[in-house]
Amino acid sequence: MTHSRLFKTSILLIVFNIIAYPGFSQGNSNEKLDVSGSISVMNEGISTVPSLALGEPAAIFNLSVGKRFRFEPELRFSLEGKPWSFLFWFRYDIVKNDKFSFRIGAHPAYSFRTVPALIDEADQSEEIIEARRFLAGDMNTSYSVTENFDVGFYYLGGHGLESSVPDQTHYLSLYSSIPNISLFNDLYMSLRPQVYYLKIDEIDGFYVASSFALGMIDIPFTISTTINKVIDSEIENDDPLWNISLNYSYRF
């Protein structure tokens, strides 16, 4: 990315934060905001879609500010310090109660890659970081079958604004969630298996994936892993794909 484009991108990110900030009050300037987030470090960067990976160790920073309406930026970096992707989610809970939830969201995003670029007439080149723009929206539903067992579906649709990225991406997941399975003493485990369909422009595939997490009650650190397996796909993927992640969660 040239210095000019980097400057414009930085300004755009600041503008998004300024625009989003008034909505955080939720209509009551004296109401305390819900602020939470997580920091994850992993040996393999895996995206929201489990079959899409960075191909190297990564760190992911998540933040959520708001209540029913939330601003939720997600910043992903390789452990070399290079940006991987920046997502700036705006999410809204249409329905949320003890049994059922229905949430929608939308975001602008940037995906980054390192490319060679000529720097003078002698054909000398250097590597630069190029930003590619996306727009996306998602929808998530969840139904509590029991106190500790949820089922739902998640849909994510994305549109690339550059010729070097896919024009249309569709991801549909049928999942279940089993949080806080007590093992012994204060140790617990959480499971989130899913079956999903992924379509990128004209090619598609079916997959199965699951996330597992181990933690201790009242300790903000967890260890987790995500495992992804191809069922049938035209999309080129590492198979199987997995990672191990150390996660820190916080809430104010």
Short mmCIF file of N, CA, C and O in Angstrom, two decimals, residues 39-100:
data_model
loop_
_atom_site.label_atom_id
_atom_site.label_comp_id
_atom_site.label_asym_id
_atom_site.label_seq_id
_atom_site.Cartn_x
_atom_site.Cartn_y
_atom_site.Cartn_z
N ILE A 39 -8.52 -11.32 22.85
CA ILE A 39 -7.26 -11.34 22.11
C ILE A 39 -6.86 -12.80 21.95
O ILE A 39 -6.81 -13.54 22.94
N SER A 40 -6.60 -13.22 20.74
CA SER A 40 -6.26 -14.62 20.47
C SER A 40 -4.95 -14.69 19.69
O SER A 40 -4.74 -13.92 18.75
N VAL A 41 -4.10 -15.60 20.10
CA VAL A 41 -2.84 -15.88 19.40
C VAL A 41 -2.86 -17.34 19.00
O VAL A 41 -3.11 -18.22 19.85
N MET A 42 -2.60 -17.63 17.72
CA MET A 42 -2.77 -18.98 17.22
C MET A 42 -1.65 -19.37 16.27
O MET A 42 -1.01 -18.51 15.66
N ASN A 43 -1.42 -20.67 16.16
CA ASN A 43 -0.35 -21.15 15.28
C ASN A 43 -0.76 -21.12 13.82
O ASN A 43 0.08 -21.19 12.93
N GLU A 44 -2.05 -21.01 13.54
CA GLU A 44 -2.57 -20.91 12.17
C GLU A 44 -3.77 -19.98 12.19
O GLU A 44 -4.75 -20.22 12.90
N GLY A 45 -3.68 -18.88 11.42
CA GLY A 45 -4.79 -17.95 11.39
C GLY A 45 -5.96 -18.50 10.60
O GLY A 45 -5.84 -18.74 9.40
N ILE A 46 -7.08 -18.74 11.27
CA ILE A 46 -8.28 -19.25 10.62
C ILE A 46 -9.35 -18.16 10.68
O ILE A 46 -9.58 -17.55 11.73
N SER A 47 -10.03 -17.95 9.58
CA SER A 47 -11.00 -16.88 9.44
C SER A 47 -12.35 -17.28 10.02
O SER A 47 -12.51 -18.37 10.58
N THR A 48 -13.35 -16.38 9.89
CA THR A 48 -14.72 -16.69 10.28
C THR A 48 -15.21 -17.93 9.56
O THR A 48 -15.89 -18.77 10.14
N VAL A 49 -14.87 -18.04 8.28
CA VAL A 49 -15.15 -19.26 7.51
C VAL A 49 -13.99 -20.20 7.78
O VAL A 49 -12.85 -19.91 7.41
N PRO A 50 -14.22 -21.35 8.44
CA PRO A 50 -13.09 -22.17 8.90
C PRO A 50 -12.17 -22.72 7.82
O PRO A 50 -11.03 -23.09 8.10
N SER A 51 -12.64 -22.78 6.58
CA SER A 51 -11.78 -23.30 5.51
C SER A 51 -10.84 -22.25 4.94
O SER A 51 -9.95 -22.57 4.13
N LEU A 52 -11.01 -20.98 5.33
CA LEU A 52 -10.17 -19.89 4.83
C LEU A 52 -9.15 -19.53 5.89
O LEU A 52 -9.50 -19.15 7.01
N ALA A 53 -7.88 -19.64 5.54
CA ALA A 53 -6.82 -19.45 6.53
C ALA A 53 -5.73 -18.55 5.99
O ALA A 53 -5.56 -18.39 4.77
N LEU A 54 -4.96 -17.97 6.91
CA LEU A 54 -3.85 -17.10 6.55
C LEU A 54 -2.65 -17.90 6.06
O LEU A 54 -1.90 -17.45 5.21
N GLY A 55 -2.45 -19.10 6.61
CA GLY A 55 -1.31 -19.93 6.23
C GLY A 55 -0.09 -19.70 7.09
O GLY A 55 0.99 -20.18 6.76
N GLU A 56 -0.25 -18.99 8.21
CA GLU A 56 0.85 -18.73 9.13
C GLU A 56 0.28 -18.31 10.47
O GLU A 56 -0.92 -18.01 10.59
N PRO A 57 1.11 -18.27 11.54
CA PRO A 57 0.62 -17.85 12.85
C PRO A 57 0.03 -16.44 12.82
O PRO A 57 0.46 -15.58 12.04
N ALA A 58 -0.97 -16.22 13.68
CA ALA A 58 -1.69 -14.96 13.63
C ALA A 58 -2.17 -14.55 15.01
O ALA A 58 -2.21 -15.36 15.95
N ALA A 59 -2.54 -13.28 15.12
CA ALA A 59 -3.18 -12.73 16.31
C ALA A 59 -4.46 -12.02 15.87
O ALA A 59 -4.47 -11.34 14.83
N ILE A 60 -5.53 -12.18 16.64
CA ILE A 60 -6.82 -11.57 16.32
C ILE A 60 -7.29 -10.78 17.53
O ILE A 60 -7.34 -11.30 18.65
N PHE A 61 -7.65 -9.51 17.30
CA PHE A 61 -8.14 -8.62 18.34
C PHE A 61 -9.61 -8.31 18.07
O PHE A 61 -9.95 -7.78 17.00
N ASN A 62 -10.48 -8.65 19.02
CA ASN A 62 -11.91 -8.37 18.91
C ASN A 62 -12.35 -7.39 19.98
O ASN A 62 -11.88 -7.46 21.13
N LEU A 63 -13.26 -6.50 19.61
CA LEU A 63 -13.83 -5.55 20.55
C LEU A 63 -15.32 -5.42 20.27
O LEU A 63 -15.74 -5.44 19.10
N SER A 64 -16.13 -5.33 21.32
CA SER A 64 -17.56 -5.10 21.18
C SER A 64 -17.97 -3.97 22.11
O SER A 64 -17.70 -4.04 23.32
N VAL A 65 -18.60 -2.93 21.56
CA VAL A 65 -19.03 -1.78 22.34
C VAL A 65 -20.50 -1.50 22.03
O VAL A 65 -20.88 -1.33 20.87
N GLY A 66 -21.32 -1.46 23.06
CA GLY A 66 -22.74 -1.22 22.87
C GLY A 66 -23.56 -2.29 23.55
O GLY A 66 -23.03 -3.18 24.23
N LYS A 67 -24.86 -2.23 23.34
CA LYS A 67 -25.77 -3.22 23.91
C LYS A 67 -26.56 -3.87 22.77
O LYS A 67 -26.06 -4.74 22.09
N ARG A 68 -27.79 -3.40 22.58
CA ARG A 68 -28.57 -4.00 21.50
C ARG A 68 -27.96 -3.67 20.14
O ARG A 68 -27.93 -4.49 19.23
N PHE A 69 -27.48 -2.46 19.99
CA PHE A 69 -26.72 -2.07 18.81
C PHE A 69 -25.26 -1.97 19.21
O PHE A 69 -24.93 -1.36 20.23
N ARG A 70 -24.38 -2.60 18.43
CA ARG A 70 -22.98 -2.68 18.83
C ARG A 70 -22.05 -2.38 17.65
O ARG A 70 -22.37 -2.69 16.50
N PHE A 71 -20.92 -1.81 17.99
CA PHE A 71 -19.81 -1.68 17.05
C PHE A 71 -18.78 -2.72 17.44
O PHE A 71 -18.32 -2.75 18.59
N GLU A 72 -18.39 -3.59 16.49
CA GLU A 72 -17.54 -4.73 16.80
C GLU A 72 -16.39 -4.86 15.80
O GLU A 72 -16.44 -5.68 14.88
N PRO A 73 -15.35 -4.07 15.96
CA PRO A 73 -14.19 -4.21 15.07
C PRO A 73 -13.42 -5.50 15.36
O PRO A 73 -13.34 -5.95 16.51
N GLU A 74 -12.87 -6.08 14.31
CA GLU A 74 -12.03 -7.27 14.42
C GLU A 74 -10.78 -7.04 13.59
O GLU A 74 -10.86 -6.87 12.38
N LEU A 75 -9.63 -7.01 14.25
CA LEU A 75 -8.35 -6.72 13.60
C LEU A 75 -7.48 -7.97 13.63
O LEU A 75 -7.21 -8.51 14.70
N ARG A 76 -7.03 -8.41 12.46
CA ARG A 76 -6.25 -9.64 12.36
C ARG A 76 -4.87 -9.32 11.79
O ARG A 76 -4.75 -8.59 10.79
N PHE A 77 -3.85 -9.89 12.41
CA PHE A 77 -2.46 -9.67 12.00
C PHE A 77 -1.72 -11.00 11.96
O PHE A 77 -2.02 -11.92 12.75
N SER A 78 -0.74 -11.10 11.07
CA SER A 78 0.21 -12.20 11.19
C SER A 78 1.13 -11.88 12.37
O SER A 78 1.26 -10.71 12.77
N LEU A 79 1.78 -12.90 12.92
CA LEU A 79 2.67 -12.65 14.05
C LEU A 79 3.95 -11.94 13.62
O LEU A 79 4.75 -11.54 14.47
N GLU A 80 4.15 -11.77 12.32
CA GLU A 80 5.25 -10.93 11.83
C GLU A 80 4.90 -9.45 11.93
O GLU A 80 5.75 -8.59 11.68
N GLY A 81 3.67 -9.15 12.29
CA GLY A 81 3.24 -7.76 12.42
C GLY A 81 2.51 -7.21 11.20
O GLY A 81 2.04 -6.08 11.22
N LYS A 82 2.41 -8.00 10.12
CA LYS A 82 1.72 -7.52 8.93
C LYS A 82 0.21 -7.67 9.11
O LYS A 82 -0.26 -8.67 9.65
N PRO A 83 -0.58 -6.68 8.65
CA PRO A 83 -2.03 -6.82 8.75
C PRO A 83 -2.54 -7.93 7.84
O PRO A 83 -2.03 -8.13 6.74
N TRP A 84 -3.52 -8.66 8.32
CA TRP A 84 -4.16 -9.73 7.56
C TRP A 84 -5.51 -9.24 7.03
O TRP A 84 -5.75 -9.20 5.85
N SER A 85 -6.39 -8.83 7.94
CA SER A 85 -7.67 -8.25 7.53
C SER A 85 -8.24 -7.44 8.68
O SER A 85 -8.02 -7.76 9.85
N PHE A 86 -8.97 -6.38 8.34
CA PHE A 86 -9.65 -5.52 9.31
C PHE A 86 -11.13 -5.53 8.97
O PHE A 86 -11.51 -5.21 7.84
N LEU A 87 -11.99 -5.88 9.94
CA LEU A 87 -13.43 -5.89 9.76
C LEU A 87 -14.04 -4.92 10.76
O LEU A 87 -13.66 -4.93 11.94
N PHE A 88 -15.00 -4.12 10.32
CA PHE A 88 -15.63 -3.13 11.18
C PHE A 88 -17.13 -3.38 11.22
O PHE A 88 -17.91 -2.75 10.50
N TRP A 89 -17.52 -4.32 12.08
CA TRP A 89 -18.91 -4.77 12.16
C TRP A 89 -19.80 -3.77 12.89
O TRP A 89 -19.42 -3.21 13.92
N PHE A 90 -21.00 -3.59 12.36
CA PHE A 90 -22.11 -2.95 13.07
C PHE A 90 -23.20 -4.01 13.20
O PHE A 90 -23.67 -4.53 12.18
N ARG A 91 -23.59 -4.34 14.44
CA ARG A 91 -24.54 -5.42 14.65
C ARG A 91 -25.72 -4.96 15.49
O ARG A 91 -25.59 -4.09 16.36
N TYR A 92 -26.88 -5.60 15.23
CA TYR A 92 -28.11 -5.21 15.92
C TYR A 92 -28.91 -6.46 16.28
O TYR A 92 -29.15 -7.32 15.42
N ASP A 93 -29.32 -6.56 17.55
CA ASP A 93 -30.15 -7.68 18.01
C ASP A 93 -31.62 -7.35 17.76
O ASP A 93 -32.19 -6.51 18.46
N ILE A 94 -32.21 -8.00 16.76
CA ILE A 94 -33.64 -7.80 16.49
C ILE A 94 -34.48 -8.46 17.58
O ILE A 94 -35.44 -7.88 18.09
N VAL A 95 -34.11 -9.69 17.93
CA VAL A 95 -34.79 -10.42 19.00
C VAL A 95 -33.71 -11.04 19.88
O VAL A 95 -32.75 -11.62 19.37
N LYS A 96 -33.87 -10.92 21.19
CA LYS A 96 -32.96 -11.59 22.11
C LYS A 96 -33.66 -11.87 23.43
O LYS A 96 -34.02 -10.94 24.15
N ASN A 97 -33.91 -13.15 23.71
CA ASN A 97 -34.51 -13.54 24.98
C ASN A 97 -33.88 -14.86 25.41
O ASN A 97 -32.91 -15.32 24.82
N ASP A 98 -34.46 -15.48 26.44
CA ASP A 98 -33.86 -16.69 26.99
C ASP A 98 -33.90 -17.88 26.04
O ASP A 98 -33.10 -18.82 26.18
N LYS A 99 -34.83 -17.87 25.07
CA LYS A 99 -34.98 -19.02 24.19
C LYS A 99 -34.50 -18.77 22.77
O LYS A 99 -33.99 -19.69 22.11
N PHE A 100 -34.63 -17.55 22.27
CA PHE A 100 -34.38 -17.31 20.85
C PHE A 100 -33.68 -15.97 20.66
O PHE A 100 -33.98 -14.98 21.34
#
